[in-house]
Structure formats: structure tokens, C-alpha cells
Amino acid sequence: IHVYFTLPLIHEYHVEKSVFIIGFRKDLSTIYQCADAFLFPSKREGLSAALMEAMVSGLPVICSDIRGNNDLIDNGFGGHRVSPNDFEQWSKAMKELINKKELWPKYGEYNRNKILNVFEERLDFLELYVVQYISRLAIEYIVFNLAILQIVL
């Protein structure tokens, strides 16, 4: 929701002391550490870096059930996915999360582990690829130098 639409709602519902529009920040890890949960009401996303950052920070998540988000959040394990336009579902998910604070660490740990495991698998693949690539370069280098050595001799 654009800030011009959000500010009047913040004032109308008298939540100025609870809702902050913080704008662009470079210290998001600090912000995530201060948060209790991550709400992500996007209507369209790819594979969201913001969502992955919140997950690796160990936050429970309530997000829109859309492409990208549903690849990351396992409903009922790391939080809840809800329809982007269903405000009753959003309200119900938020109330449930507020009333079940004992789930926060469980959801947060699940999310953190999911992101770390996904990237660990990819890093293992990348490491294997790099080792194979460097090995091939080393062989080509040796063969090239042997060819040069034969020409010189």
C-alpha cells in the first residue's frame, strides 16, 4: 500500500505509536531483530529477497499466498499464507499468531533452517561446479604449458 494511502489510515485508527513507515534502510538485520513477526501482503512477487531475509532472521511470517511466497513459506510450519485480498483471513492469521506466542520460536527456527538448507544445497552444487571448472582450467593450463615446452625444446 502506498504511503499516501497508509498515513491517513494510521491516523484514523490512532496507531501512530505502533505503526511506523521507516522508508529505505540499510540496517534491516537490526530491524528484523526488533520485530516479532514479518507480515508481507504483496499481491505479486518473484522469489522475494525481503521474505528470505525475514526468514533467515528467524521471524514467523504471515504472507500472501502468491507465486514465490508459496515456494518459501510452508503453511502452518513457518507461519501462514493467506489470500492477498481477504482481509478477514489476514485478521484471523494475525490474531492467531498474537494469541499463540509459543509458536513464534518454532516458526522462526523452521524458516531460518529452511533458508539455510536451501542455500546450503545450492552452495554444495556451486562448490562442485567451481571445483570442476577450476580442475578443467588447470588441465588446460598444464596441456598448454606442455605444448609450449615441447615447442621450445
JSON list of N, CA, C and O in Angstrom, two decimals, residues 3-4 11 15 28 39 52-53 59 65 70 73 79 87 102 108-109 118 122 145 149-150:
[
{"chain": "A", "resi": 3, "resn": "VAL", "atom": "N", "xyz": [2.39, 4.84, 0.62]},
{"chain": "A", "resi": 3, "resn": "VAL", "atom": "CA", "xyz": [2.47, 5.63, 1.85]},
{"chain": "A", "resi": 3, "resn": "VAL", "atom": "C", "xyz": [1.38, 6.71, 1.93]},
{"chain": "A", "resi": 3, "resn": "VAL", "atom": "O", "xyz": [0.87, 7.00, 2.99]},
{"chain": "A", "resi": 4, "resn": "TYR", "atom": "N", "xyz": [0.98, 7.26, 0.79]},
{"chain": "A", "resi": 4, "resn": "TYR", "atom": "CA", "xyz": [-0.05, 8.30, 0.80]},
{"chain": "A", "resi": 4, "resn": "TYR", "atom": "C", "xyz": [-1.41, 7.77, 1.25]},
{"chain": "A", "resi": 4, "resn": "TYR", "atom": "O", "xyz": [-2.22, 8.49, 1.79]},
{"chain": "A", "resi": 11, "resn": "HIS", "atom": "N", "xyz": [-3.47, 7.41, 11.09]},
{"chain": "A", "resi": 11, "resn": "HIS", "atom": "CA", "xyz": [-4.06, 8.45, 11.94]},
{"chain": "A", "resi": 11, "resn": "HIS", "atom": "C", "xyz": [-5.51, 8.15, 12.28]},
{"chain": "A", "resi": 11, "resn": "HIS", "atom": "O", "xyz": [-5.94, 8.35, 13.43]},
{"chain": "A", "resi": 15, "resn": "VAL", "atom": "N", "xyz": [-3.00, 4.62, 15.52]},
{"chain": "A", "resi": 15, "resn": "VAL", "atom": "CA", "xyz": [-1.93, 3.63, 15.76]},
{"chain": "A", "resi": 15, "resn": "VAL", "atom": "C", "xyz": [-0.55, 4.23, 15.46]},
{"chain": "A", "resi": 15, "resn": "VAL", "atom": "O", "xyz": [0.39, 3.51, 15.16]},
{"chain": "A", "resi": 28, "resn": "LEU", "atom": "N", "xyz": [18.59, -3.44, 7.90]},
{"chain": "A", "resi": 28, "resn": "LEU", "atom": "CA", "xyz": [17.41, -4.29, 8.05]},
{"chain": "A", "resi": 28, "resn": "LEU", "atom": "C", "xyz": [17.62, -5.42, 9.05]},
{"chain": "A", "resi": 28, "resn": "LEU", "atom": "O", "xyz": [16.67, -5.83, 9.73]},
{"chain": "A", "resi": 39, "resn": "LEU", "atom": "N", "xyz": [5.04, -9.51, 8.30]},
{"chain": "A", "resi": 39, "resn": "LEU", "atom": "CA", "xyz": [3.82, -9.54, 7.50]},
{"chain": "A", "resi": 39, "resn": "LEU", "atom": "C", "xyz": [4.15, -9.03, 6.12]},
{"chain": "A", "resi": 39, "resn": "LEU", "atom": "O", "xyz": [4.74, -7.95, 5.98]},
{"chain": "A", "resi": 52, "resn": "MET", "atom": "N", "xyz": [12.93, -13.76, 2.28]},
{"chain": "A", "resi": 52, "resn": "MET", "atom": "CA", "xyz": [14.03, -14.66, 2.66]},
{"chain": "A", "resi": 52, "resn": "MET", "atom": "C", "xyz": [14.88, -14.06, 3.78]},
{"chain": "A", "resi": 52, "resn": "MET", "atom": "O", "xyz": [15.32, -14.77, 4.69]},
{"chain": "A", "resi": 53, "resn": "GLU", "atom": "N", "xyz": [15.08, -12.74, 3.76]},
{"chain": "A", "resi": 53, "resn": "GLU", "atom": "CA", "xyz": [15.82, -12.08, 4.84]},
{"chain": "A", "resi": 53, "resn": "GLU", "atom": "C", "xyz": [15.08, -12.23, 6.17]},
{"chain": "A", "resi": 53, "resn": "GLU", "atom": "O", "xyz": [15.69, -12.49, 7.20]},
{"chain": "A", "resi": 59, "resn": "LEU", "atom": "N", "xyz": [12.15, -15.04, 11.88]},
{"chain": "A", "resi": 59, "resn": "LEU", "atom": "CA", "xyz": [10.83, -14.48, 12.18]},
{"chain": "A", "resi": 59, "resn": "LEU", "atom": "C", "xyz": [9.71, -15.39, 11.69]},
{"chain": "A", "resi": 59, "resn": "LEU", "atom": "O", "xyz": [9.81, -15.97, 10.60]},
{"chain": "A", "resi": 65, "resn": "ASP", "atom": "N", "xyz": [-0.59, -15.59, -0.22]},
{"chain": "A", "resi": 65, "resn": "ASP", "atom": "CA", "xyz": [-0.45, -16.90, -0.88]},
{"chain": "A", "resi": 65, "resn": "ASP", "atom": "C", "xyz": [-0.36, -16.67, -2.38]},
{"chain": "A", "resi": 65, "resn": "ASP", "atom": "O", "xyz": [-1.34, -16.79, -3.11]},
{"chain": "A", "resi": 70, "resn": "ASN", "atom": "N", "xyz": [4.69, -18.87, -1.85]},
{"chain": "A", "resi": 70, "resn": "ASN", "atom": "CA", "xyz": [4.30, -20.24, -1.52]},
{"chain": "A", "resi": 70, "resn": "ASN", "atom": "C", "xyz": [5.42, -21.24, -1.77]},
{"chain": "A", "resi": 70, "resn": "ASN", "atom": "O", "xyz": [5.32, -22.39, -1.37]},
{"chain": "A", "resi": 73, "resn": "ILE", "atom": "N", "xyz": [7.23, -20.21, 2.18]},
{"chain": "A", "resi": 73, "resn": "ILE", "atom": "CA", "xyz": [6.53, -20.40, 3.45]},
{"chain": "A", "resi": 73, "resn": "ILE", "atom": "C", "xyz": [5.67, -21.66, 3.39]},
{"chain": "A", "resi": 73, "resn": "ILE", "atom": "O", "xyz": [4.79, -21.77, 2.54]},
{"chain": "A", "resi": 79, "resn": "GLY", "atom": "N", "xyz": [4.70, -20.21, 9.43]},
{"chain": "A", "resi": 79, "resn": "GLY", "atom": "CA", "xyz": [3.76, -19.10, 9.51]},
{"chain": "A", "resi": 79, "resn": "GLY", "atom": "C", "xyz": [2.50, -19.44, 8.73]},
{"chain": "A", "resi": 79, "resn": "GLY", "atom": "O", "xyz": [2.11, -20.61, 8.64]},
{"chain": "A", "resi": 87, "resn": "PHE", "atom": "N", "xyz": [-9.18, -9.71, 3.75]},
{"chain": "A", "resi": 87, "resn": "PHE", "atom": "CA", "xyz": [-8.79, -9.03, 4.98]},
{"chain": "A", "resi": 87, "resn": "PHE", "atom": "C", "xyz": [-9.20, -9.82, 6.23]},
{"chain": "A", "resi": 87, "resn": "PHE", "atom": "O", "xyz": [-8.54, -9.73, 7.26]},
{"chain": "A", "resi": 102, "resn": "GLU", "atom": "N", "xyz": [3.77, -18.94, 21.73]},
{"chain": "A", "resi": 102, "resn": "GLU", "atom": "CA", "xyz": [4.66, -20.10, 21.89]},
{"chain": "A", "resi": 102, "resn": "GLU", "atom": "C", "xyz": [5.09, -20.68, 20.55]},
{"chain": "A", "resi": 102, "resn": "GLU", "atom": "O", "xyz": [6.09, -21.41, 20.48]},
{"chain": "A", "resi": 108, "resn": "GLY", "atom": "N", "xyz": [9.92, -19.46, 13.61]},
{"chain": "A", "resi": 108, "resn": "GLY", "atom": "CA", "xyz": [11.15, -18.75, 13.25]},
{"chain": "A", "resi": 108, "resn": "GLY", "atom": "C", "xyz": [12.29, -19.71, 12.96]},
{"chain": "A", "resi": 108, "resn": "GLY", "atom": "O", "xyz": [13.03, -19.53, 11.98]},
{"chain": "A", "resi": 109, "resn": "GLU", "atom": "N", "xyz": [12.45, -20.72, 13.81]},
{"chain": "A", "resi": 109, "resn": "GLU", "atom": "CA", "xyz": [13.52, -21.70, 13.60]},
{"chain": "A", "resi": 109, "resn": "GLU", "atom": "C", "xyz": [13.30, -22.49, 12.31]},
{"chain": "A", "resi": 109, "resn": "GLU", "atom": "O", "xyz": [14.23, -22.76, 11.55]},
{"chain": "A", "resi": 118, "resn": "VAL", "atom": "N", "xyz": [18.20, -24.59, 1.98]},
{"chain": "A", "resi": 118, "resn": "VAL", "atom": "CA", "xyz": [18.05, -24.35, 0.54]},
{"chain": "A", "resi": 118, "resn": "VAL", "atom": "C", "xyz": [19.35, -23.82, -0.04]},
{"chain": "A", "resi": 118, "resn": "VAL", "atom": "O", "xyz": [19.83, -24.30, -1.06]},
{"chain": "A", "resi": 122, "resn": "ARG", "atom": "N", "xyz": [22.37, -25.40, -2.61]},
{"chain": "A", "resi": 122, "resn": "ARG", "atom": "CA", "xyz": [22.83, -24.68, -3.80]},
{"chain": "A", "resi": 122, "resn": "ARG", "atom": "C", "xyz": [24.32, -24.38, -3.71]},
{"chain": "A", "resi": 122, "resn": "ARG", "atom": "O", "xyz": [25.02, -24.42, -4.70]},
{"chain": "A", "resi": 145, "resn": "ASN", "atom": "N", "xyz": [50.87, -25.45, -21.34]},
{"chain": "A", "resi": 145, "resn": "ASN", "atom": "CA", "xyz": [52.29, -25.28, -20.97]},
{"chain": "A", "resi": 145, "resn": "ASN", "atom": "C", "xyz": [53.15, -26.42, -21.49]},
{"chain": "A", "resi": 145, "resn": "ASN", "atom": "O", "xyz": [54.29, -26.21, -21.89]},
{"chain": "A", "resi": 149, "resn": "LEU", "atom": "N", "xyz": [56.23, -26.01, -23.93]},
{"chain": "A", "resi": 149, "resn": "LEU", "atom": "CA", "xyz": [57.52, -26.62, -23.57]},
{"chain": "A", "resi": 149, "resn": "LEU", "atom": "C", "xyz": [58.04, -27.48, -24.71]},
{"chain": "A", "resi": 149, "resn": "LEU", "atom": "O", "xyz": [59.24, -27.45, -25.03]},
{"chain": "A", "resi": 150, "resn": "GLN", "atom": "N", "xyz": [57.16, -28.24, -25.38]},
{"chain": "A", "resi": 150, "resn": "GLN", "atom": "CA", "xyz": [57.58, -29.08, -26.50]},
{"chain": "A", "resi": 150, "resn": "GLN", "atom": "C", "xyz": [58.07, -28.23, -27.66]},
{"chain": "A", "resi": 150, "resn": "GLN", "atom": "O", "xyz": [59.05, -28.57, -28.32]}
]
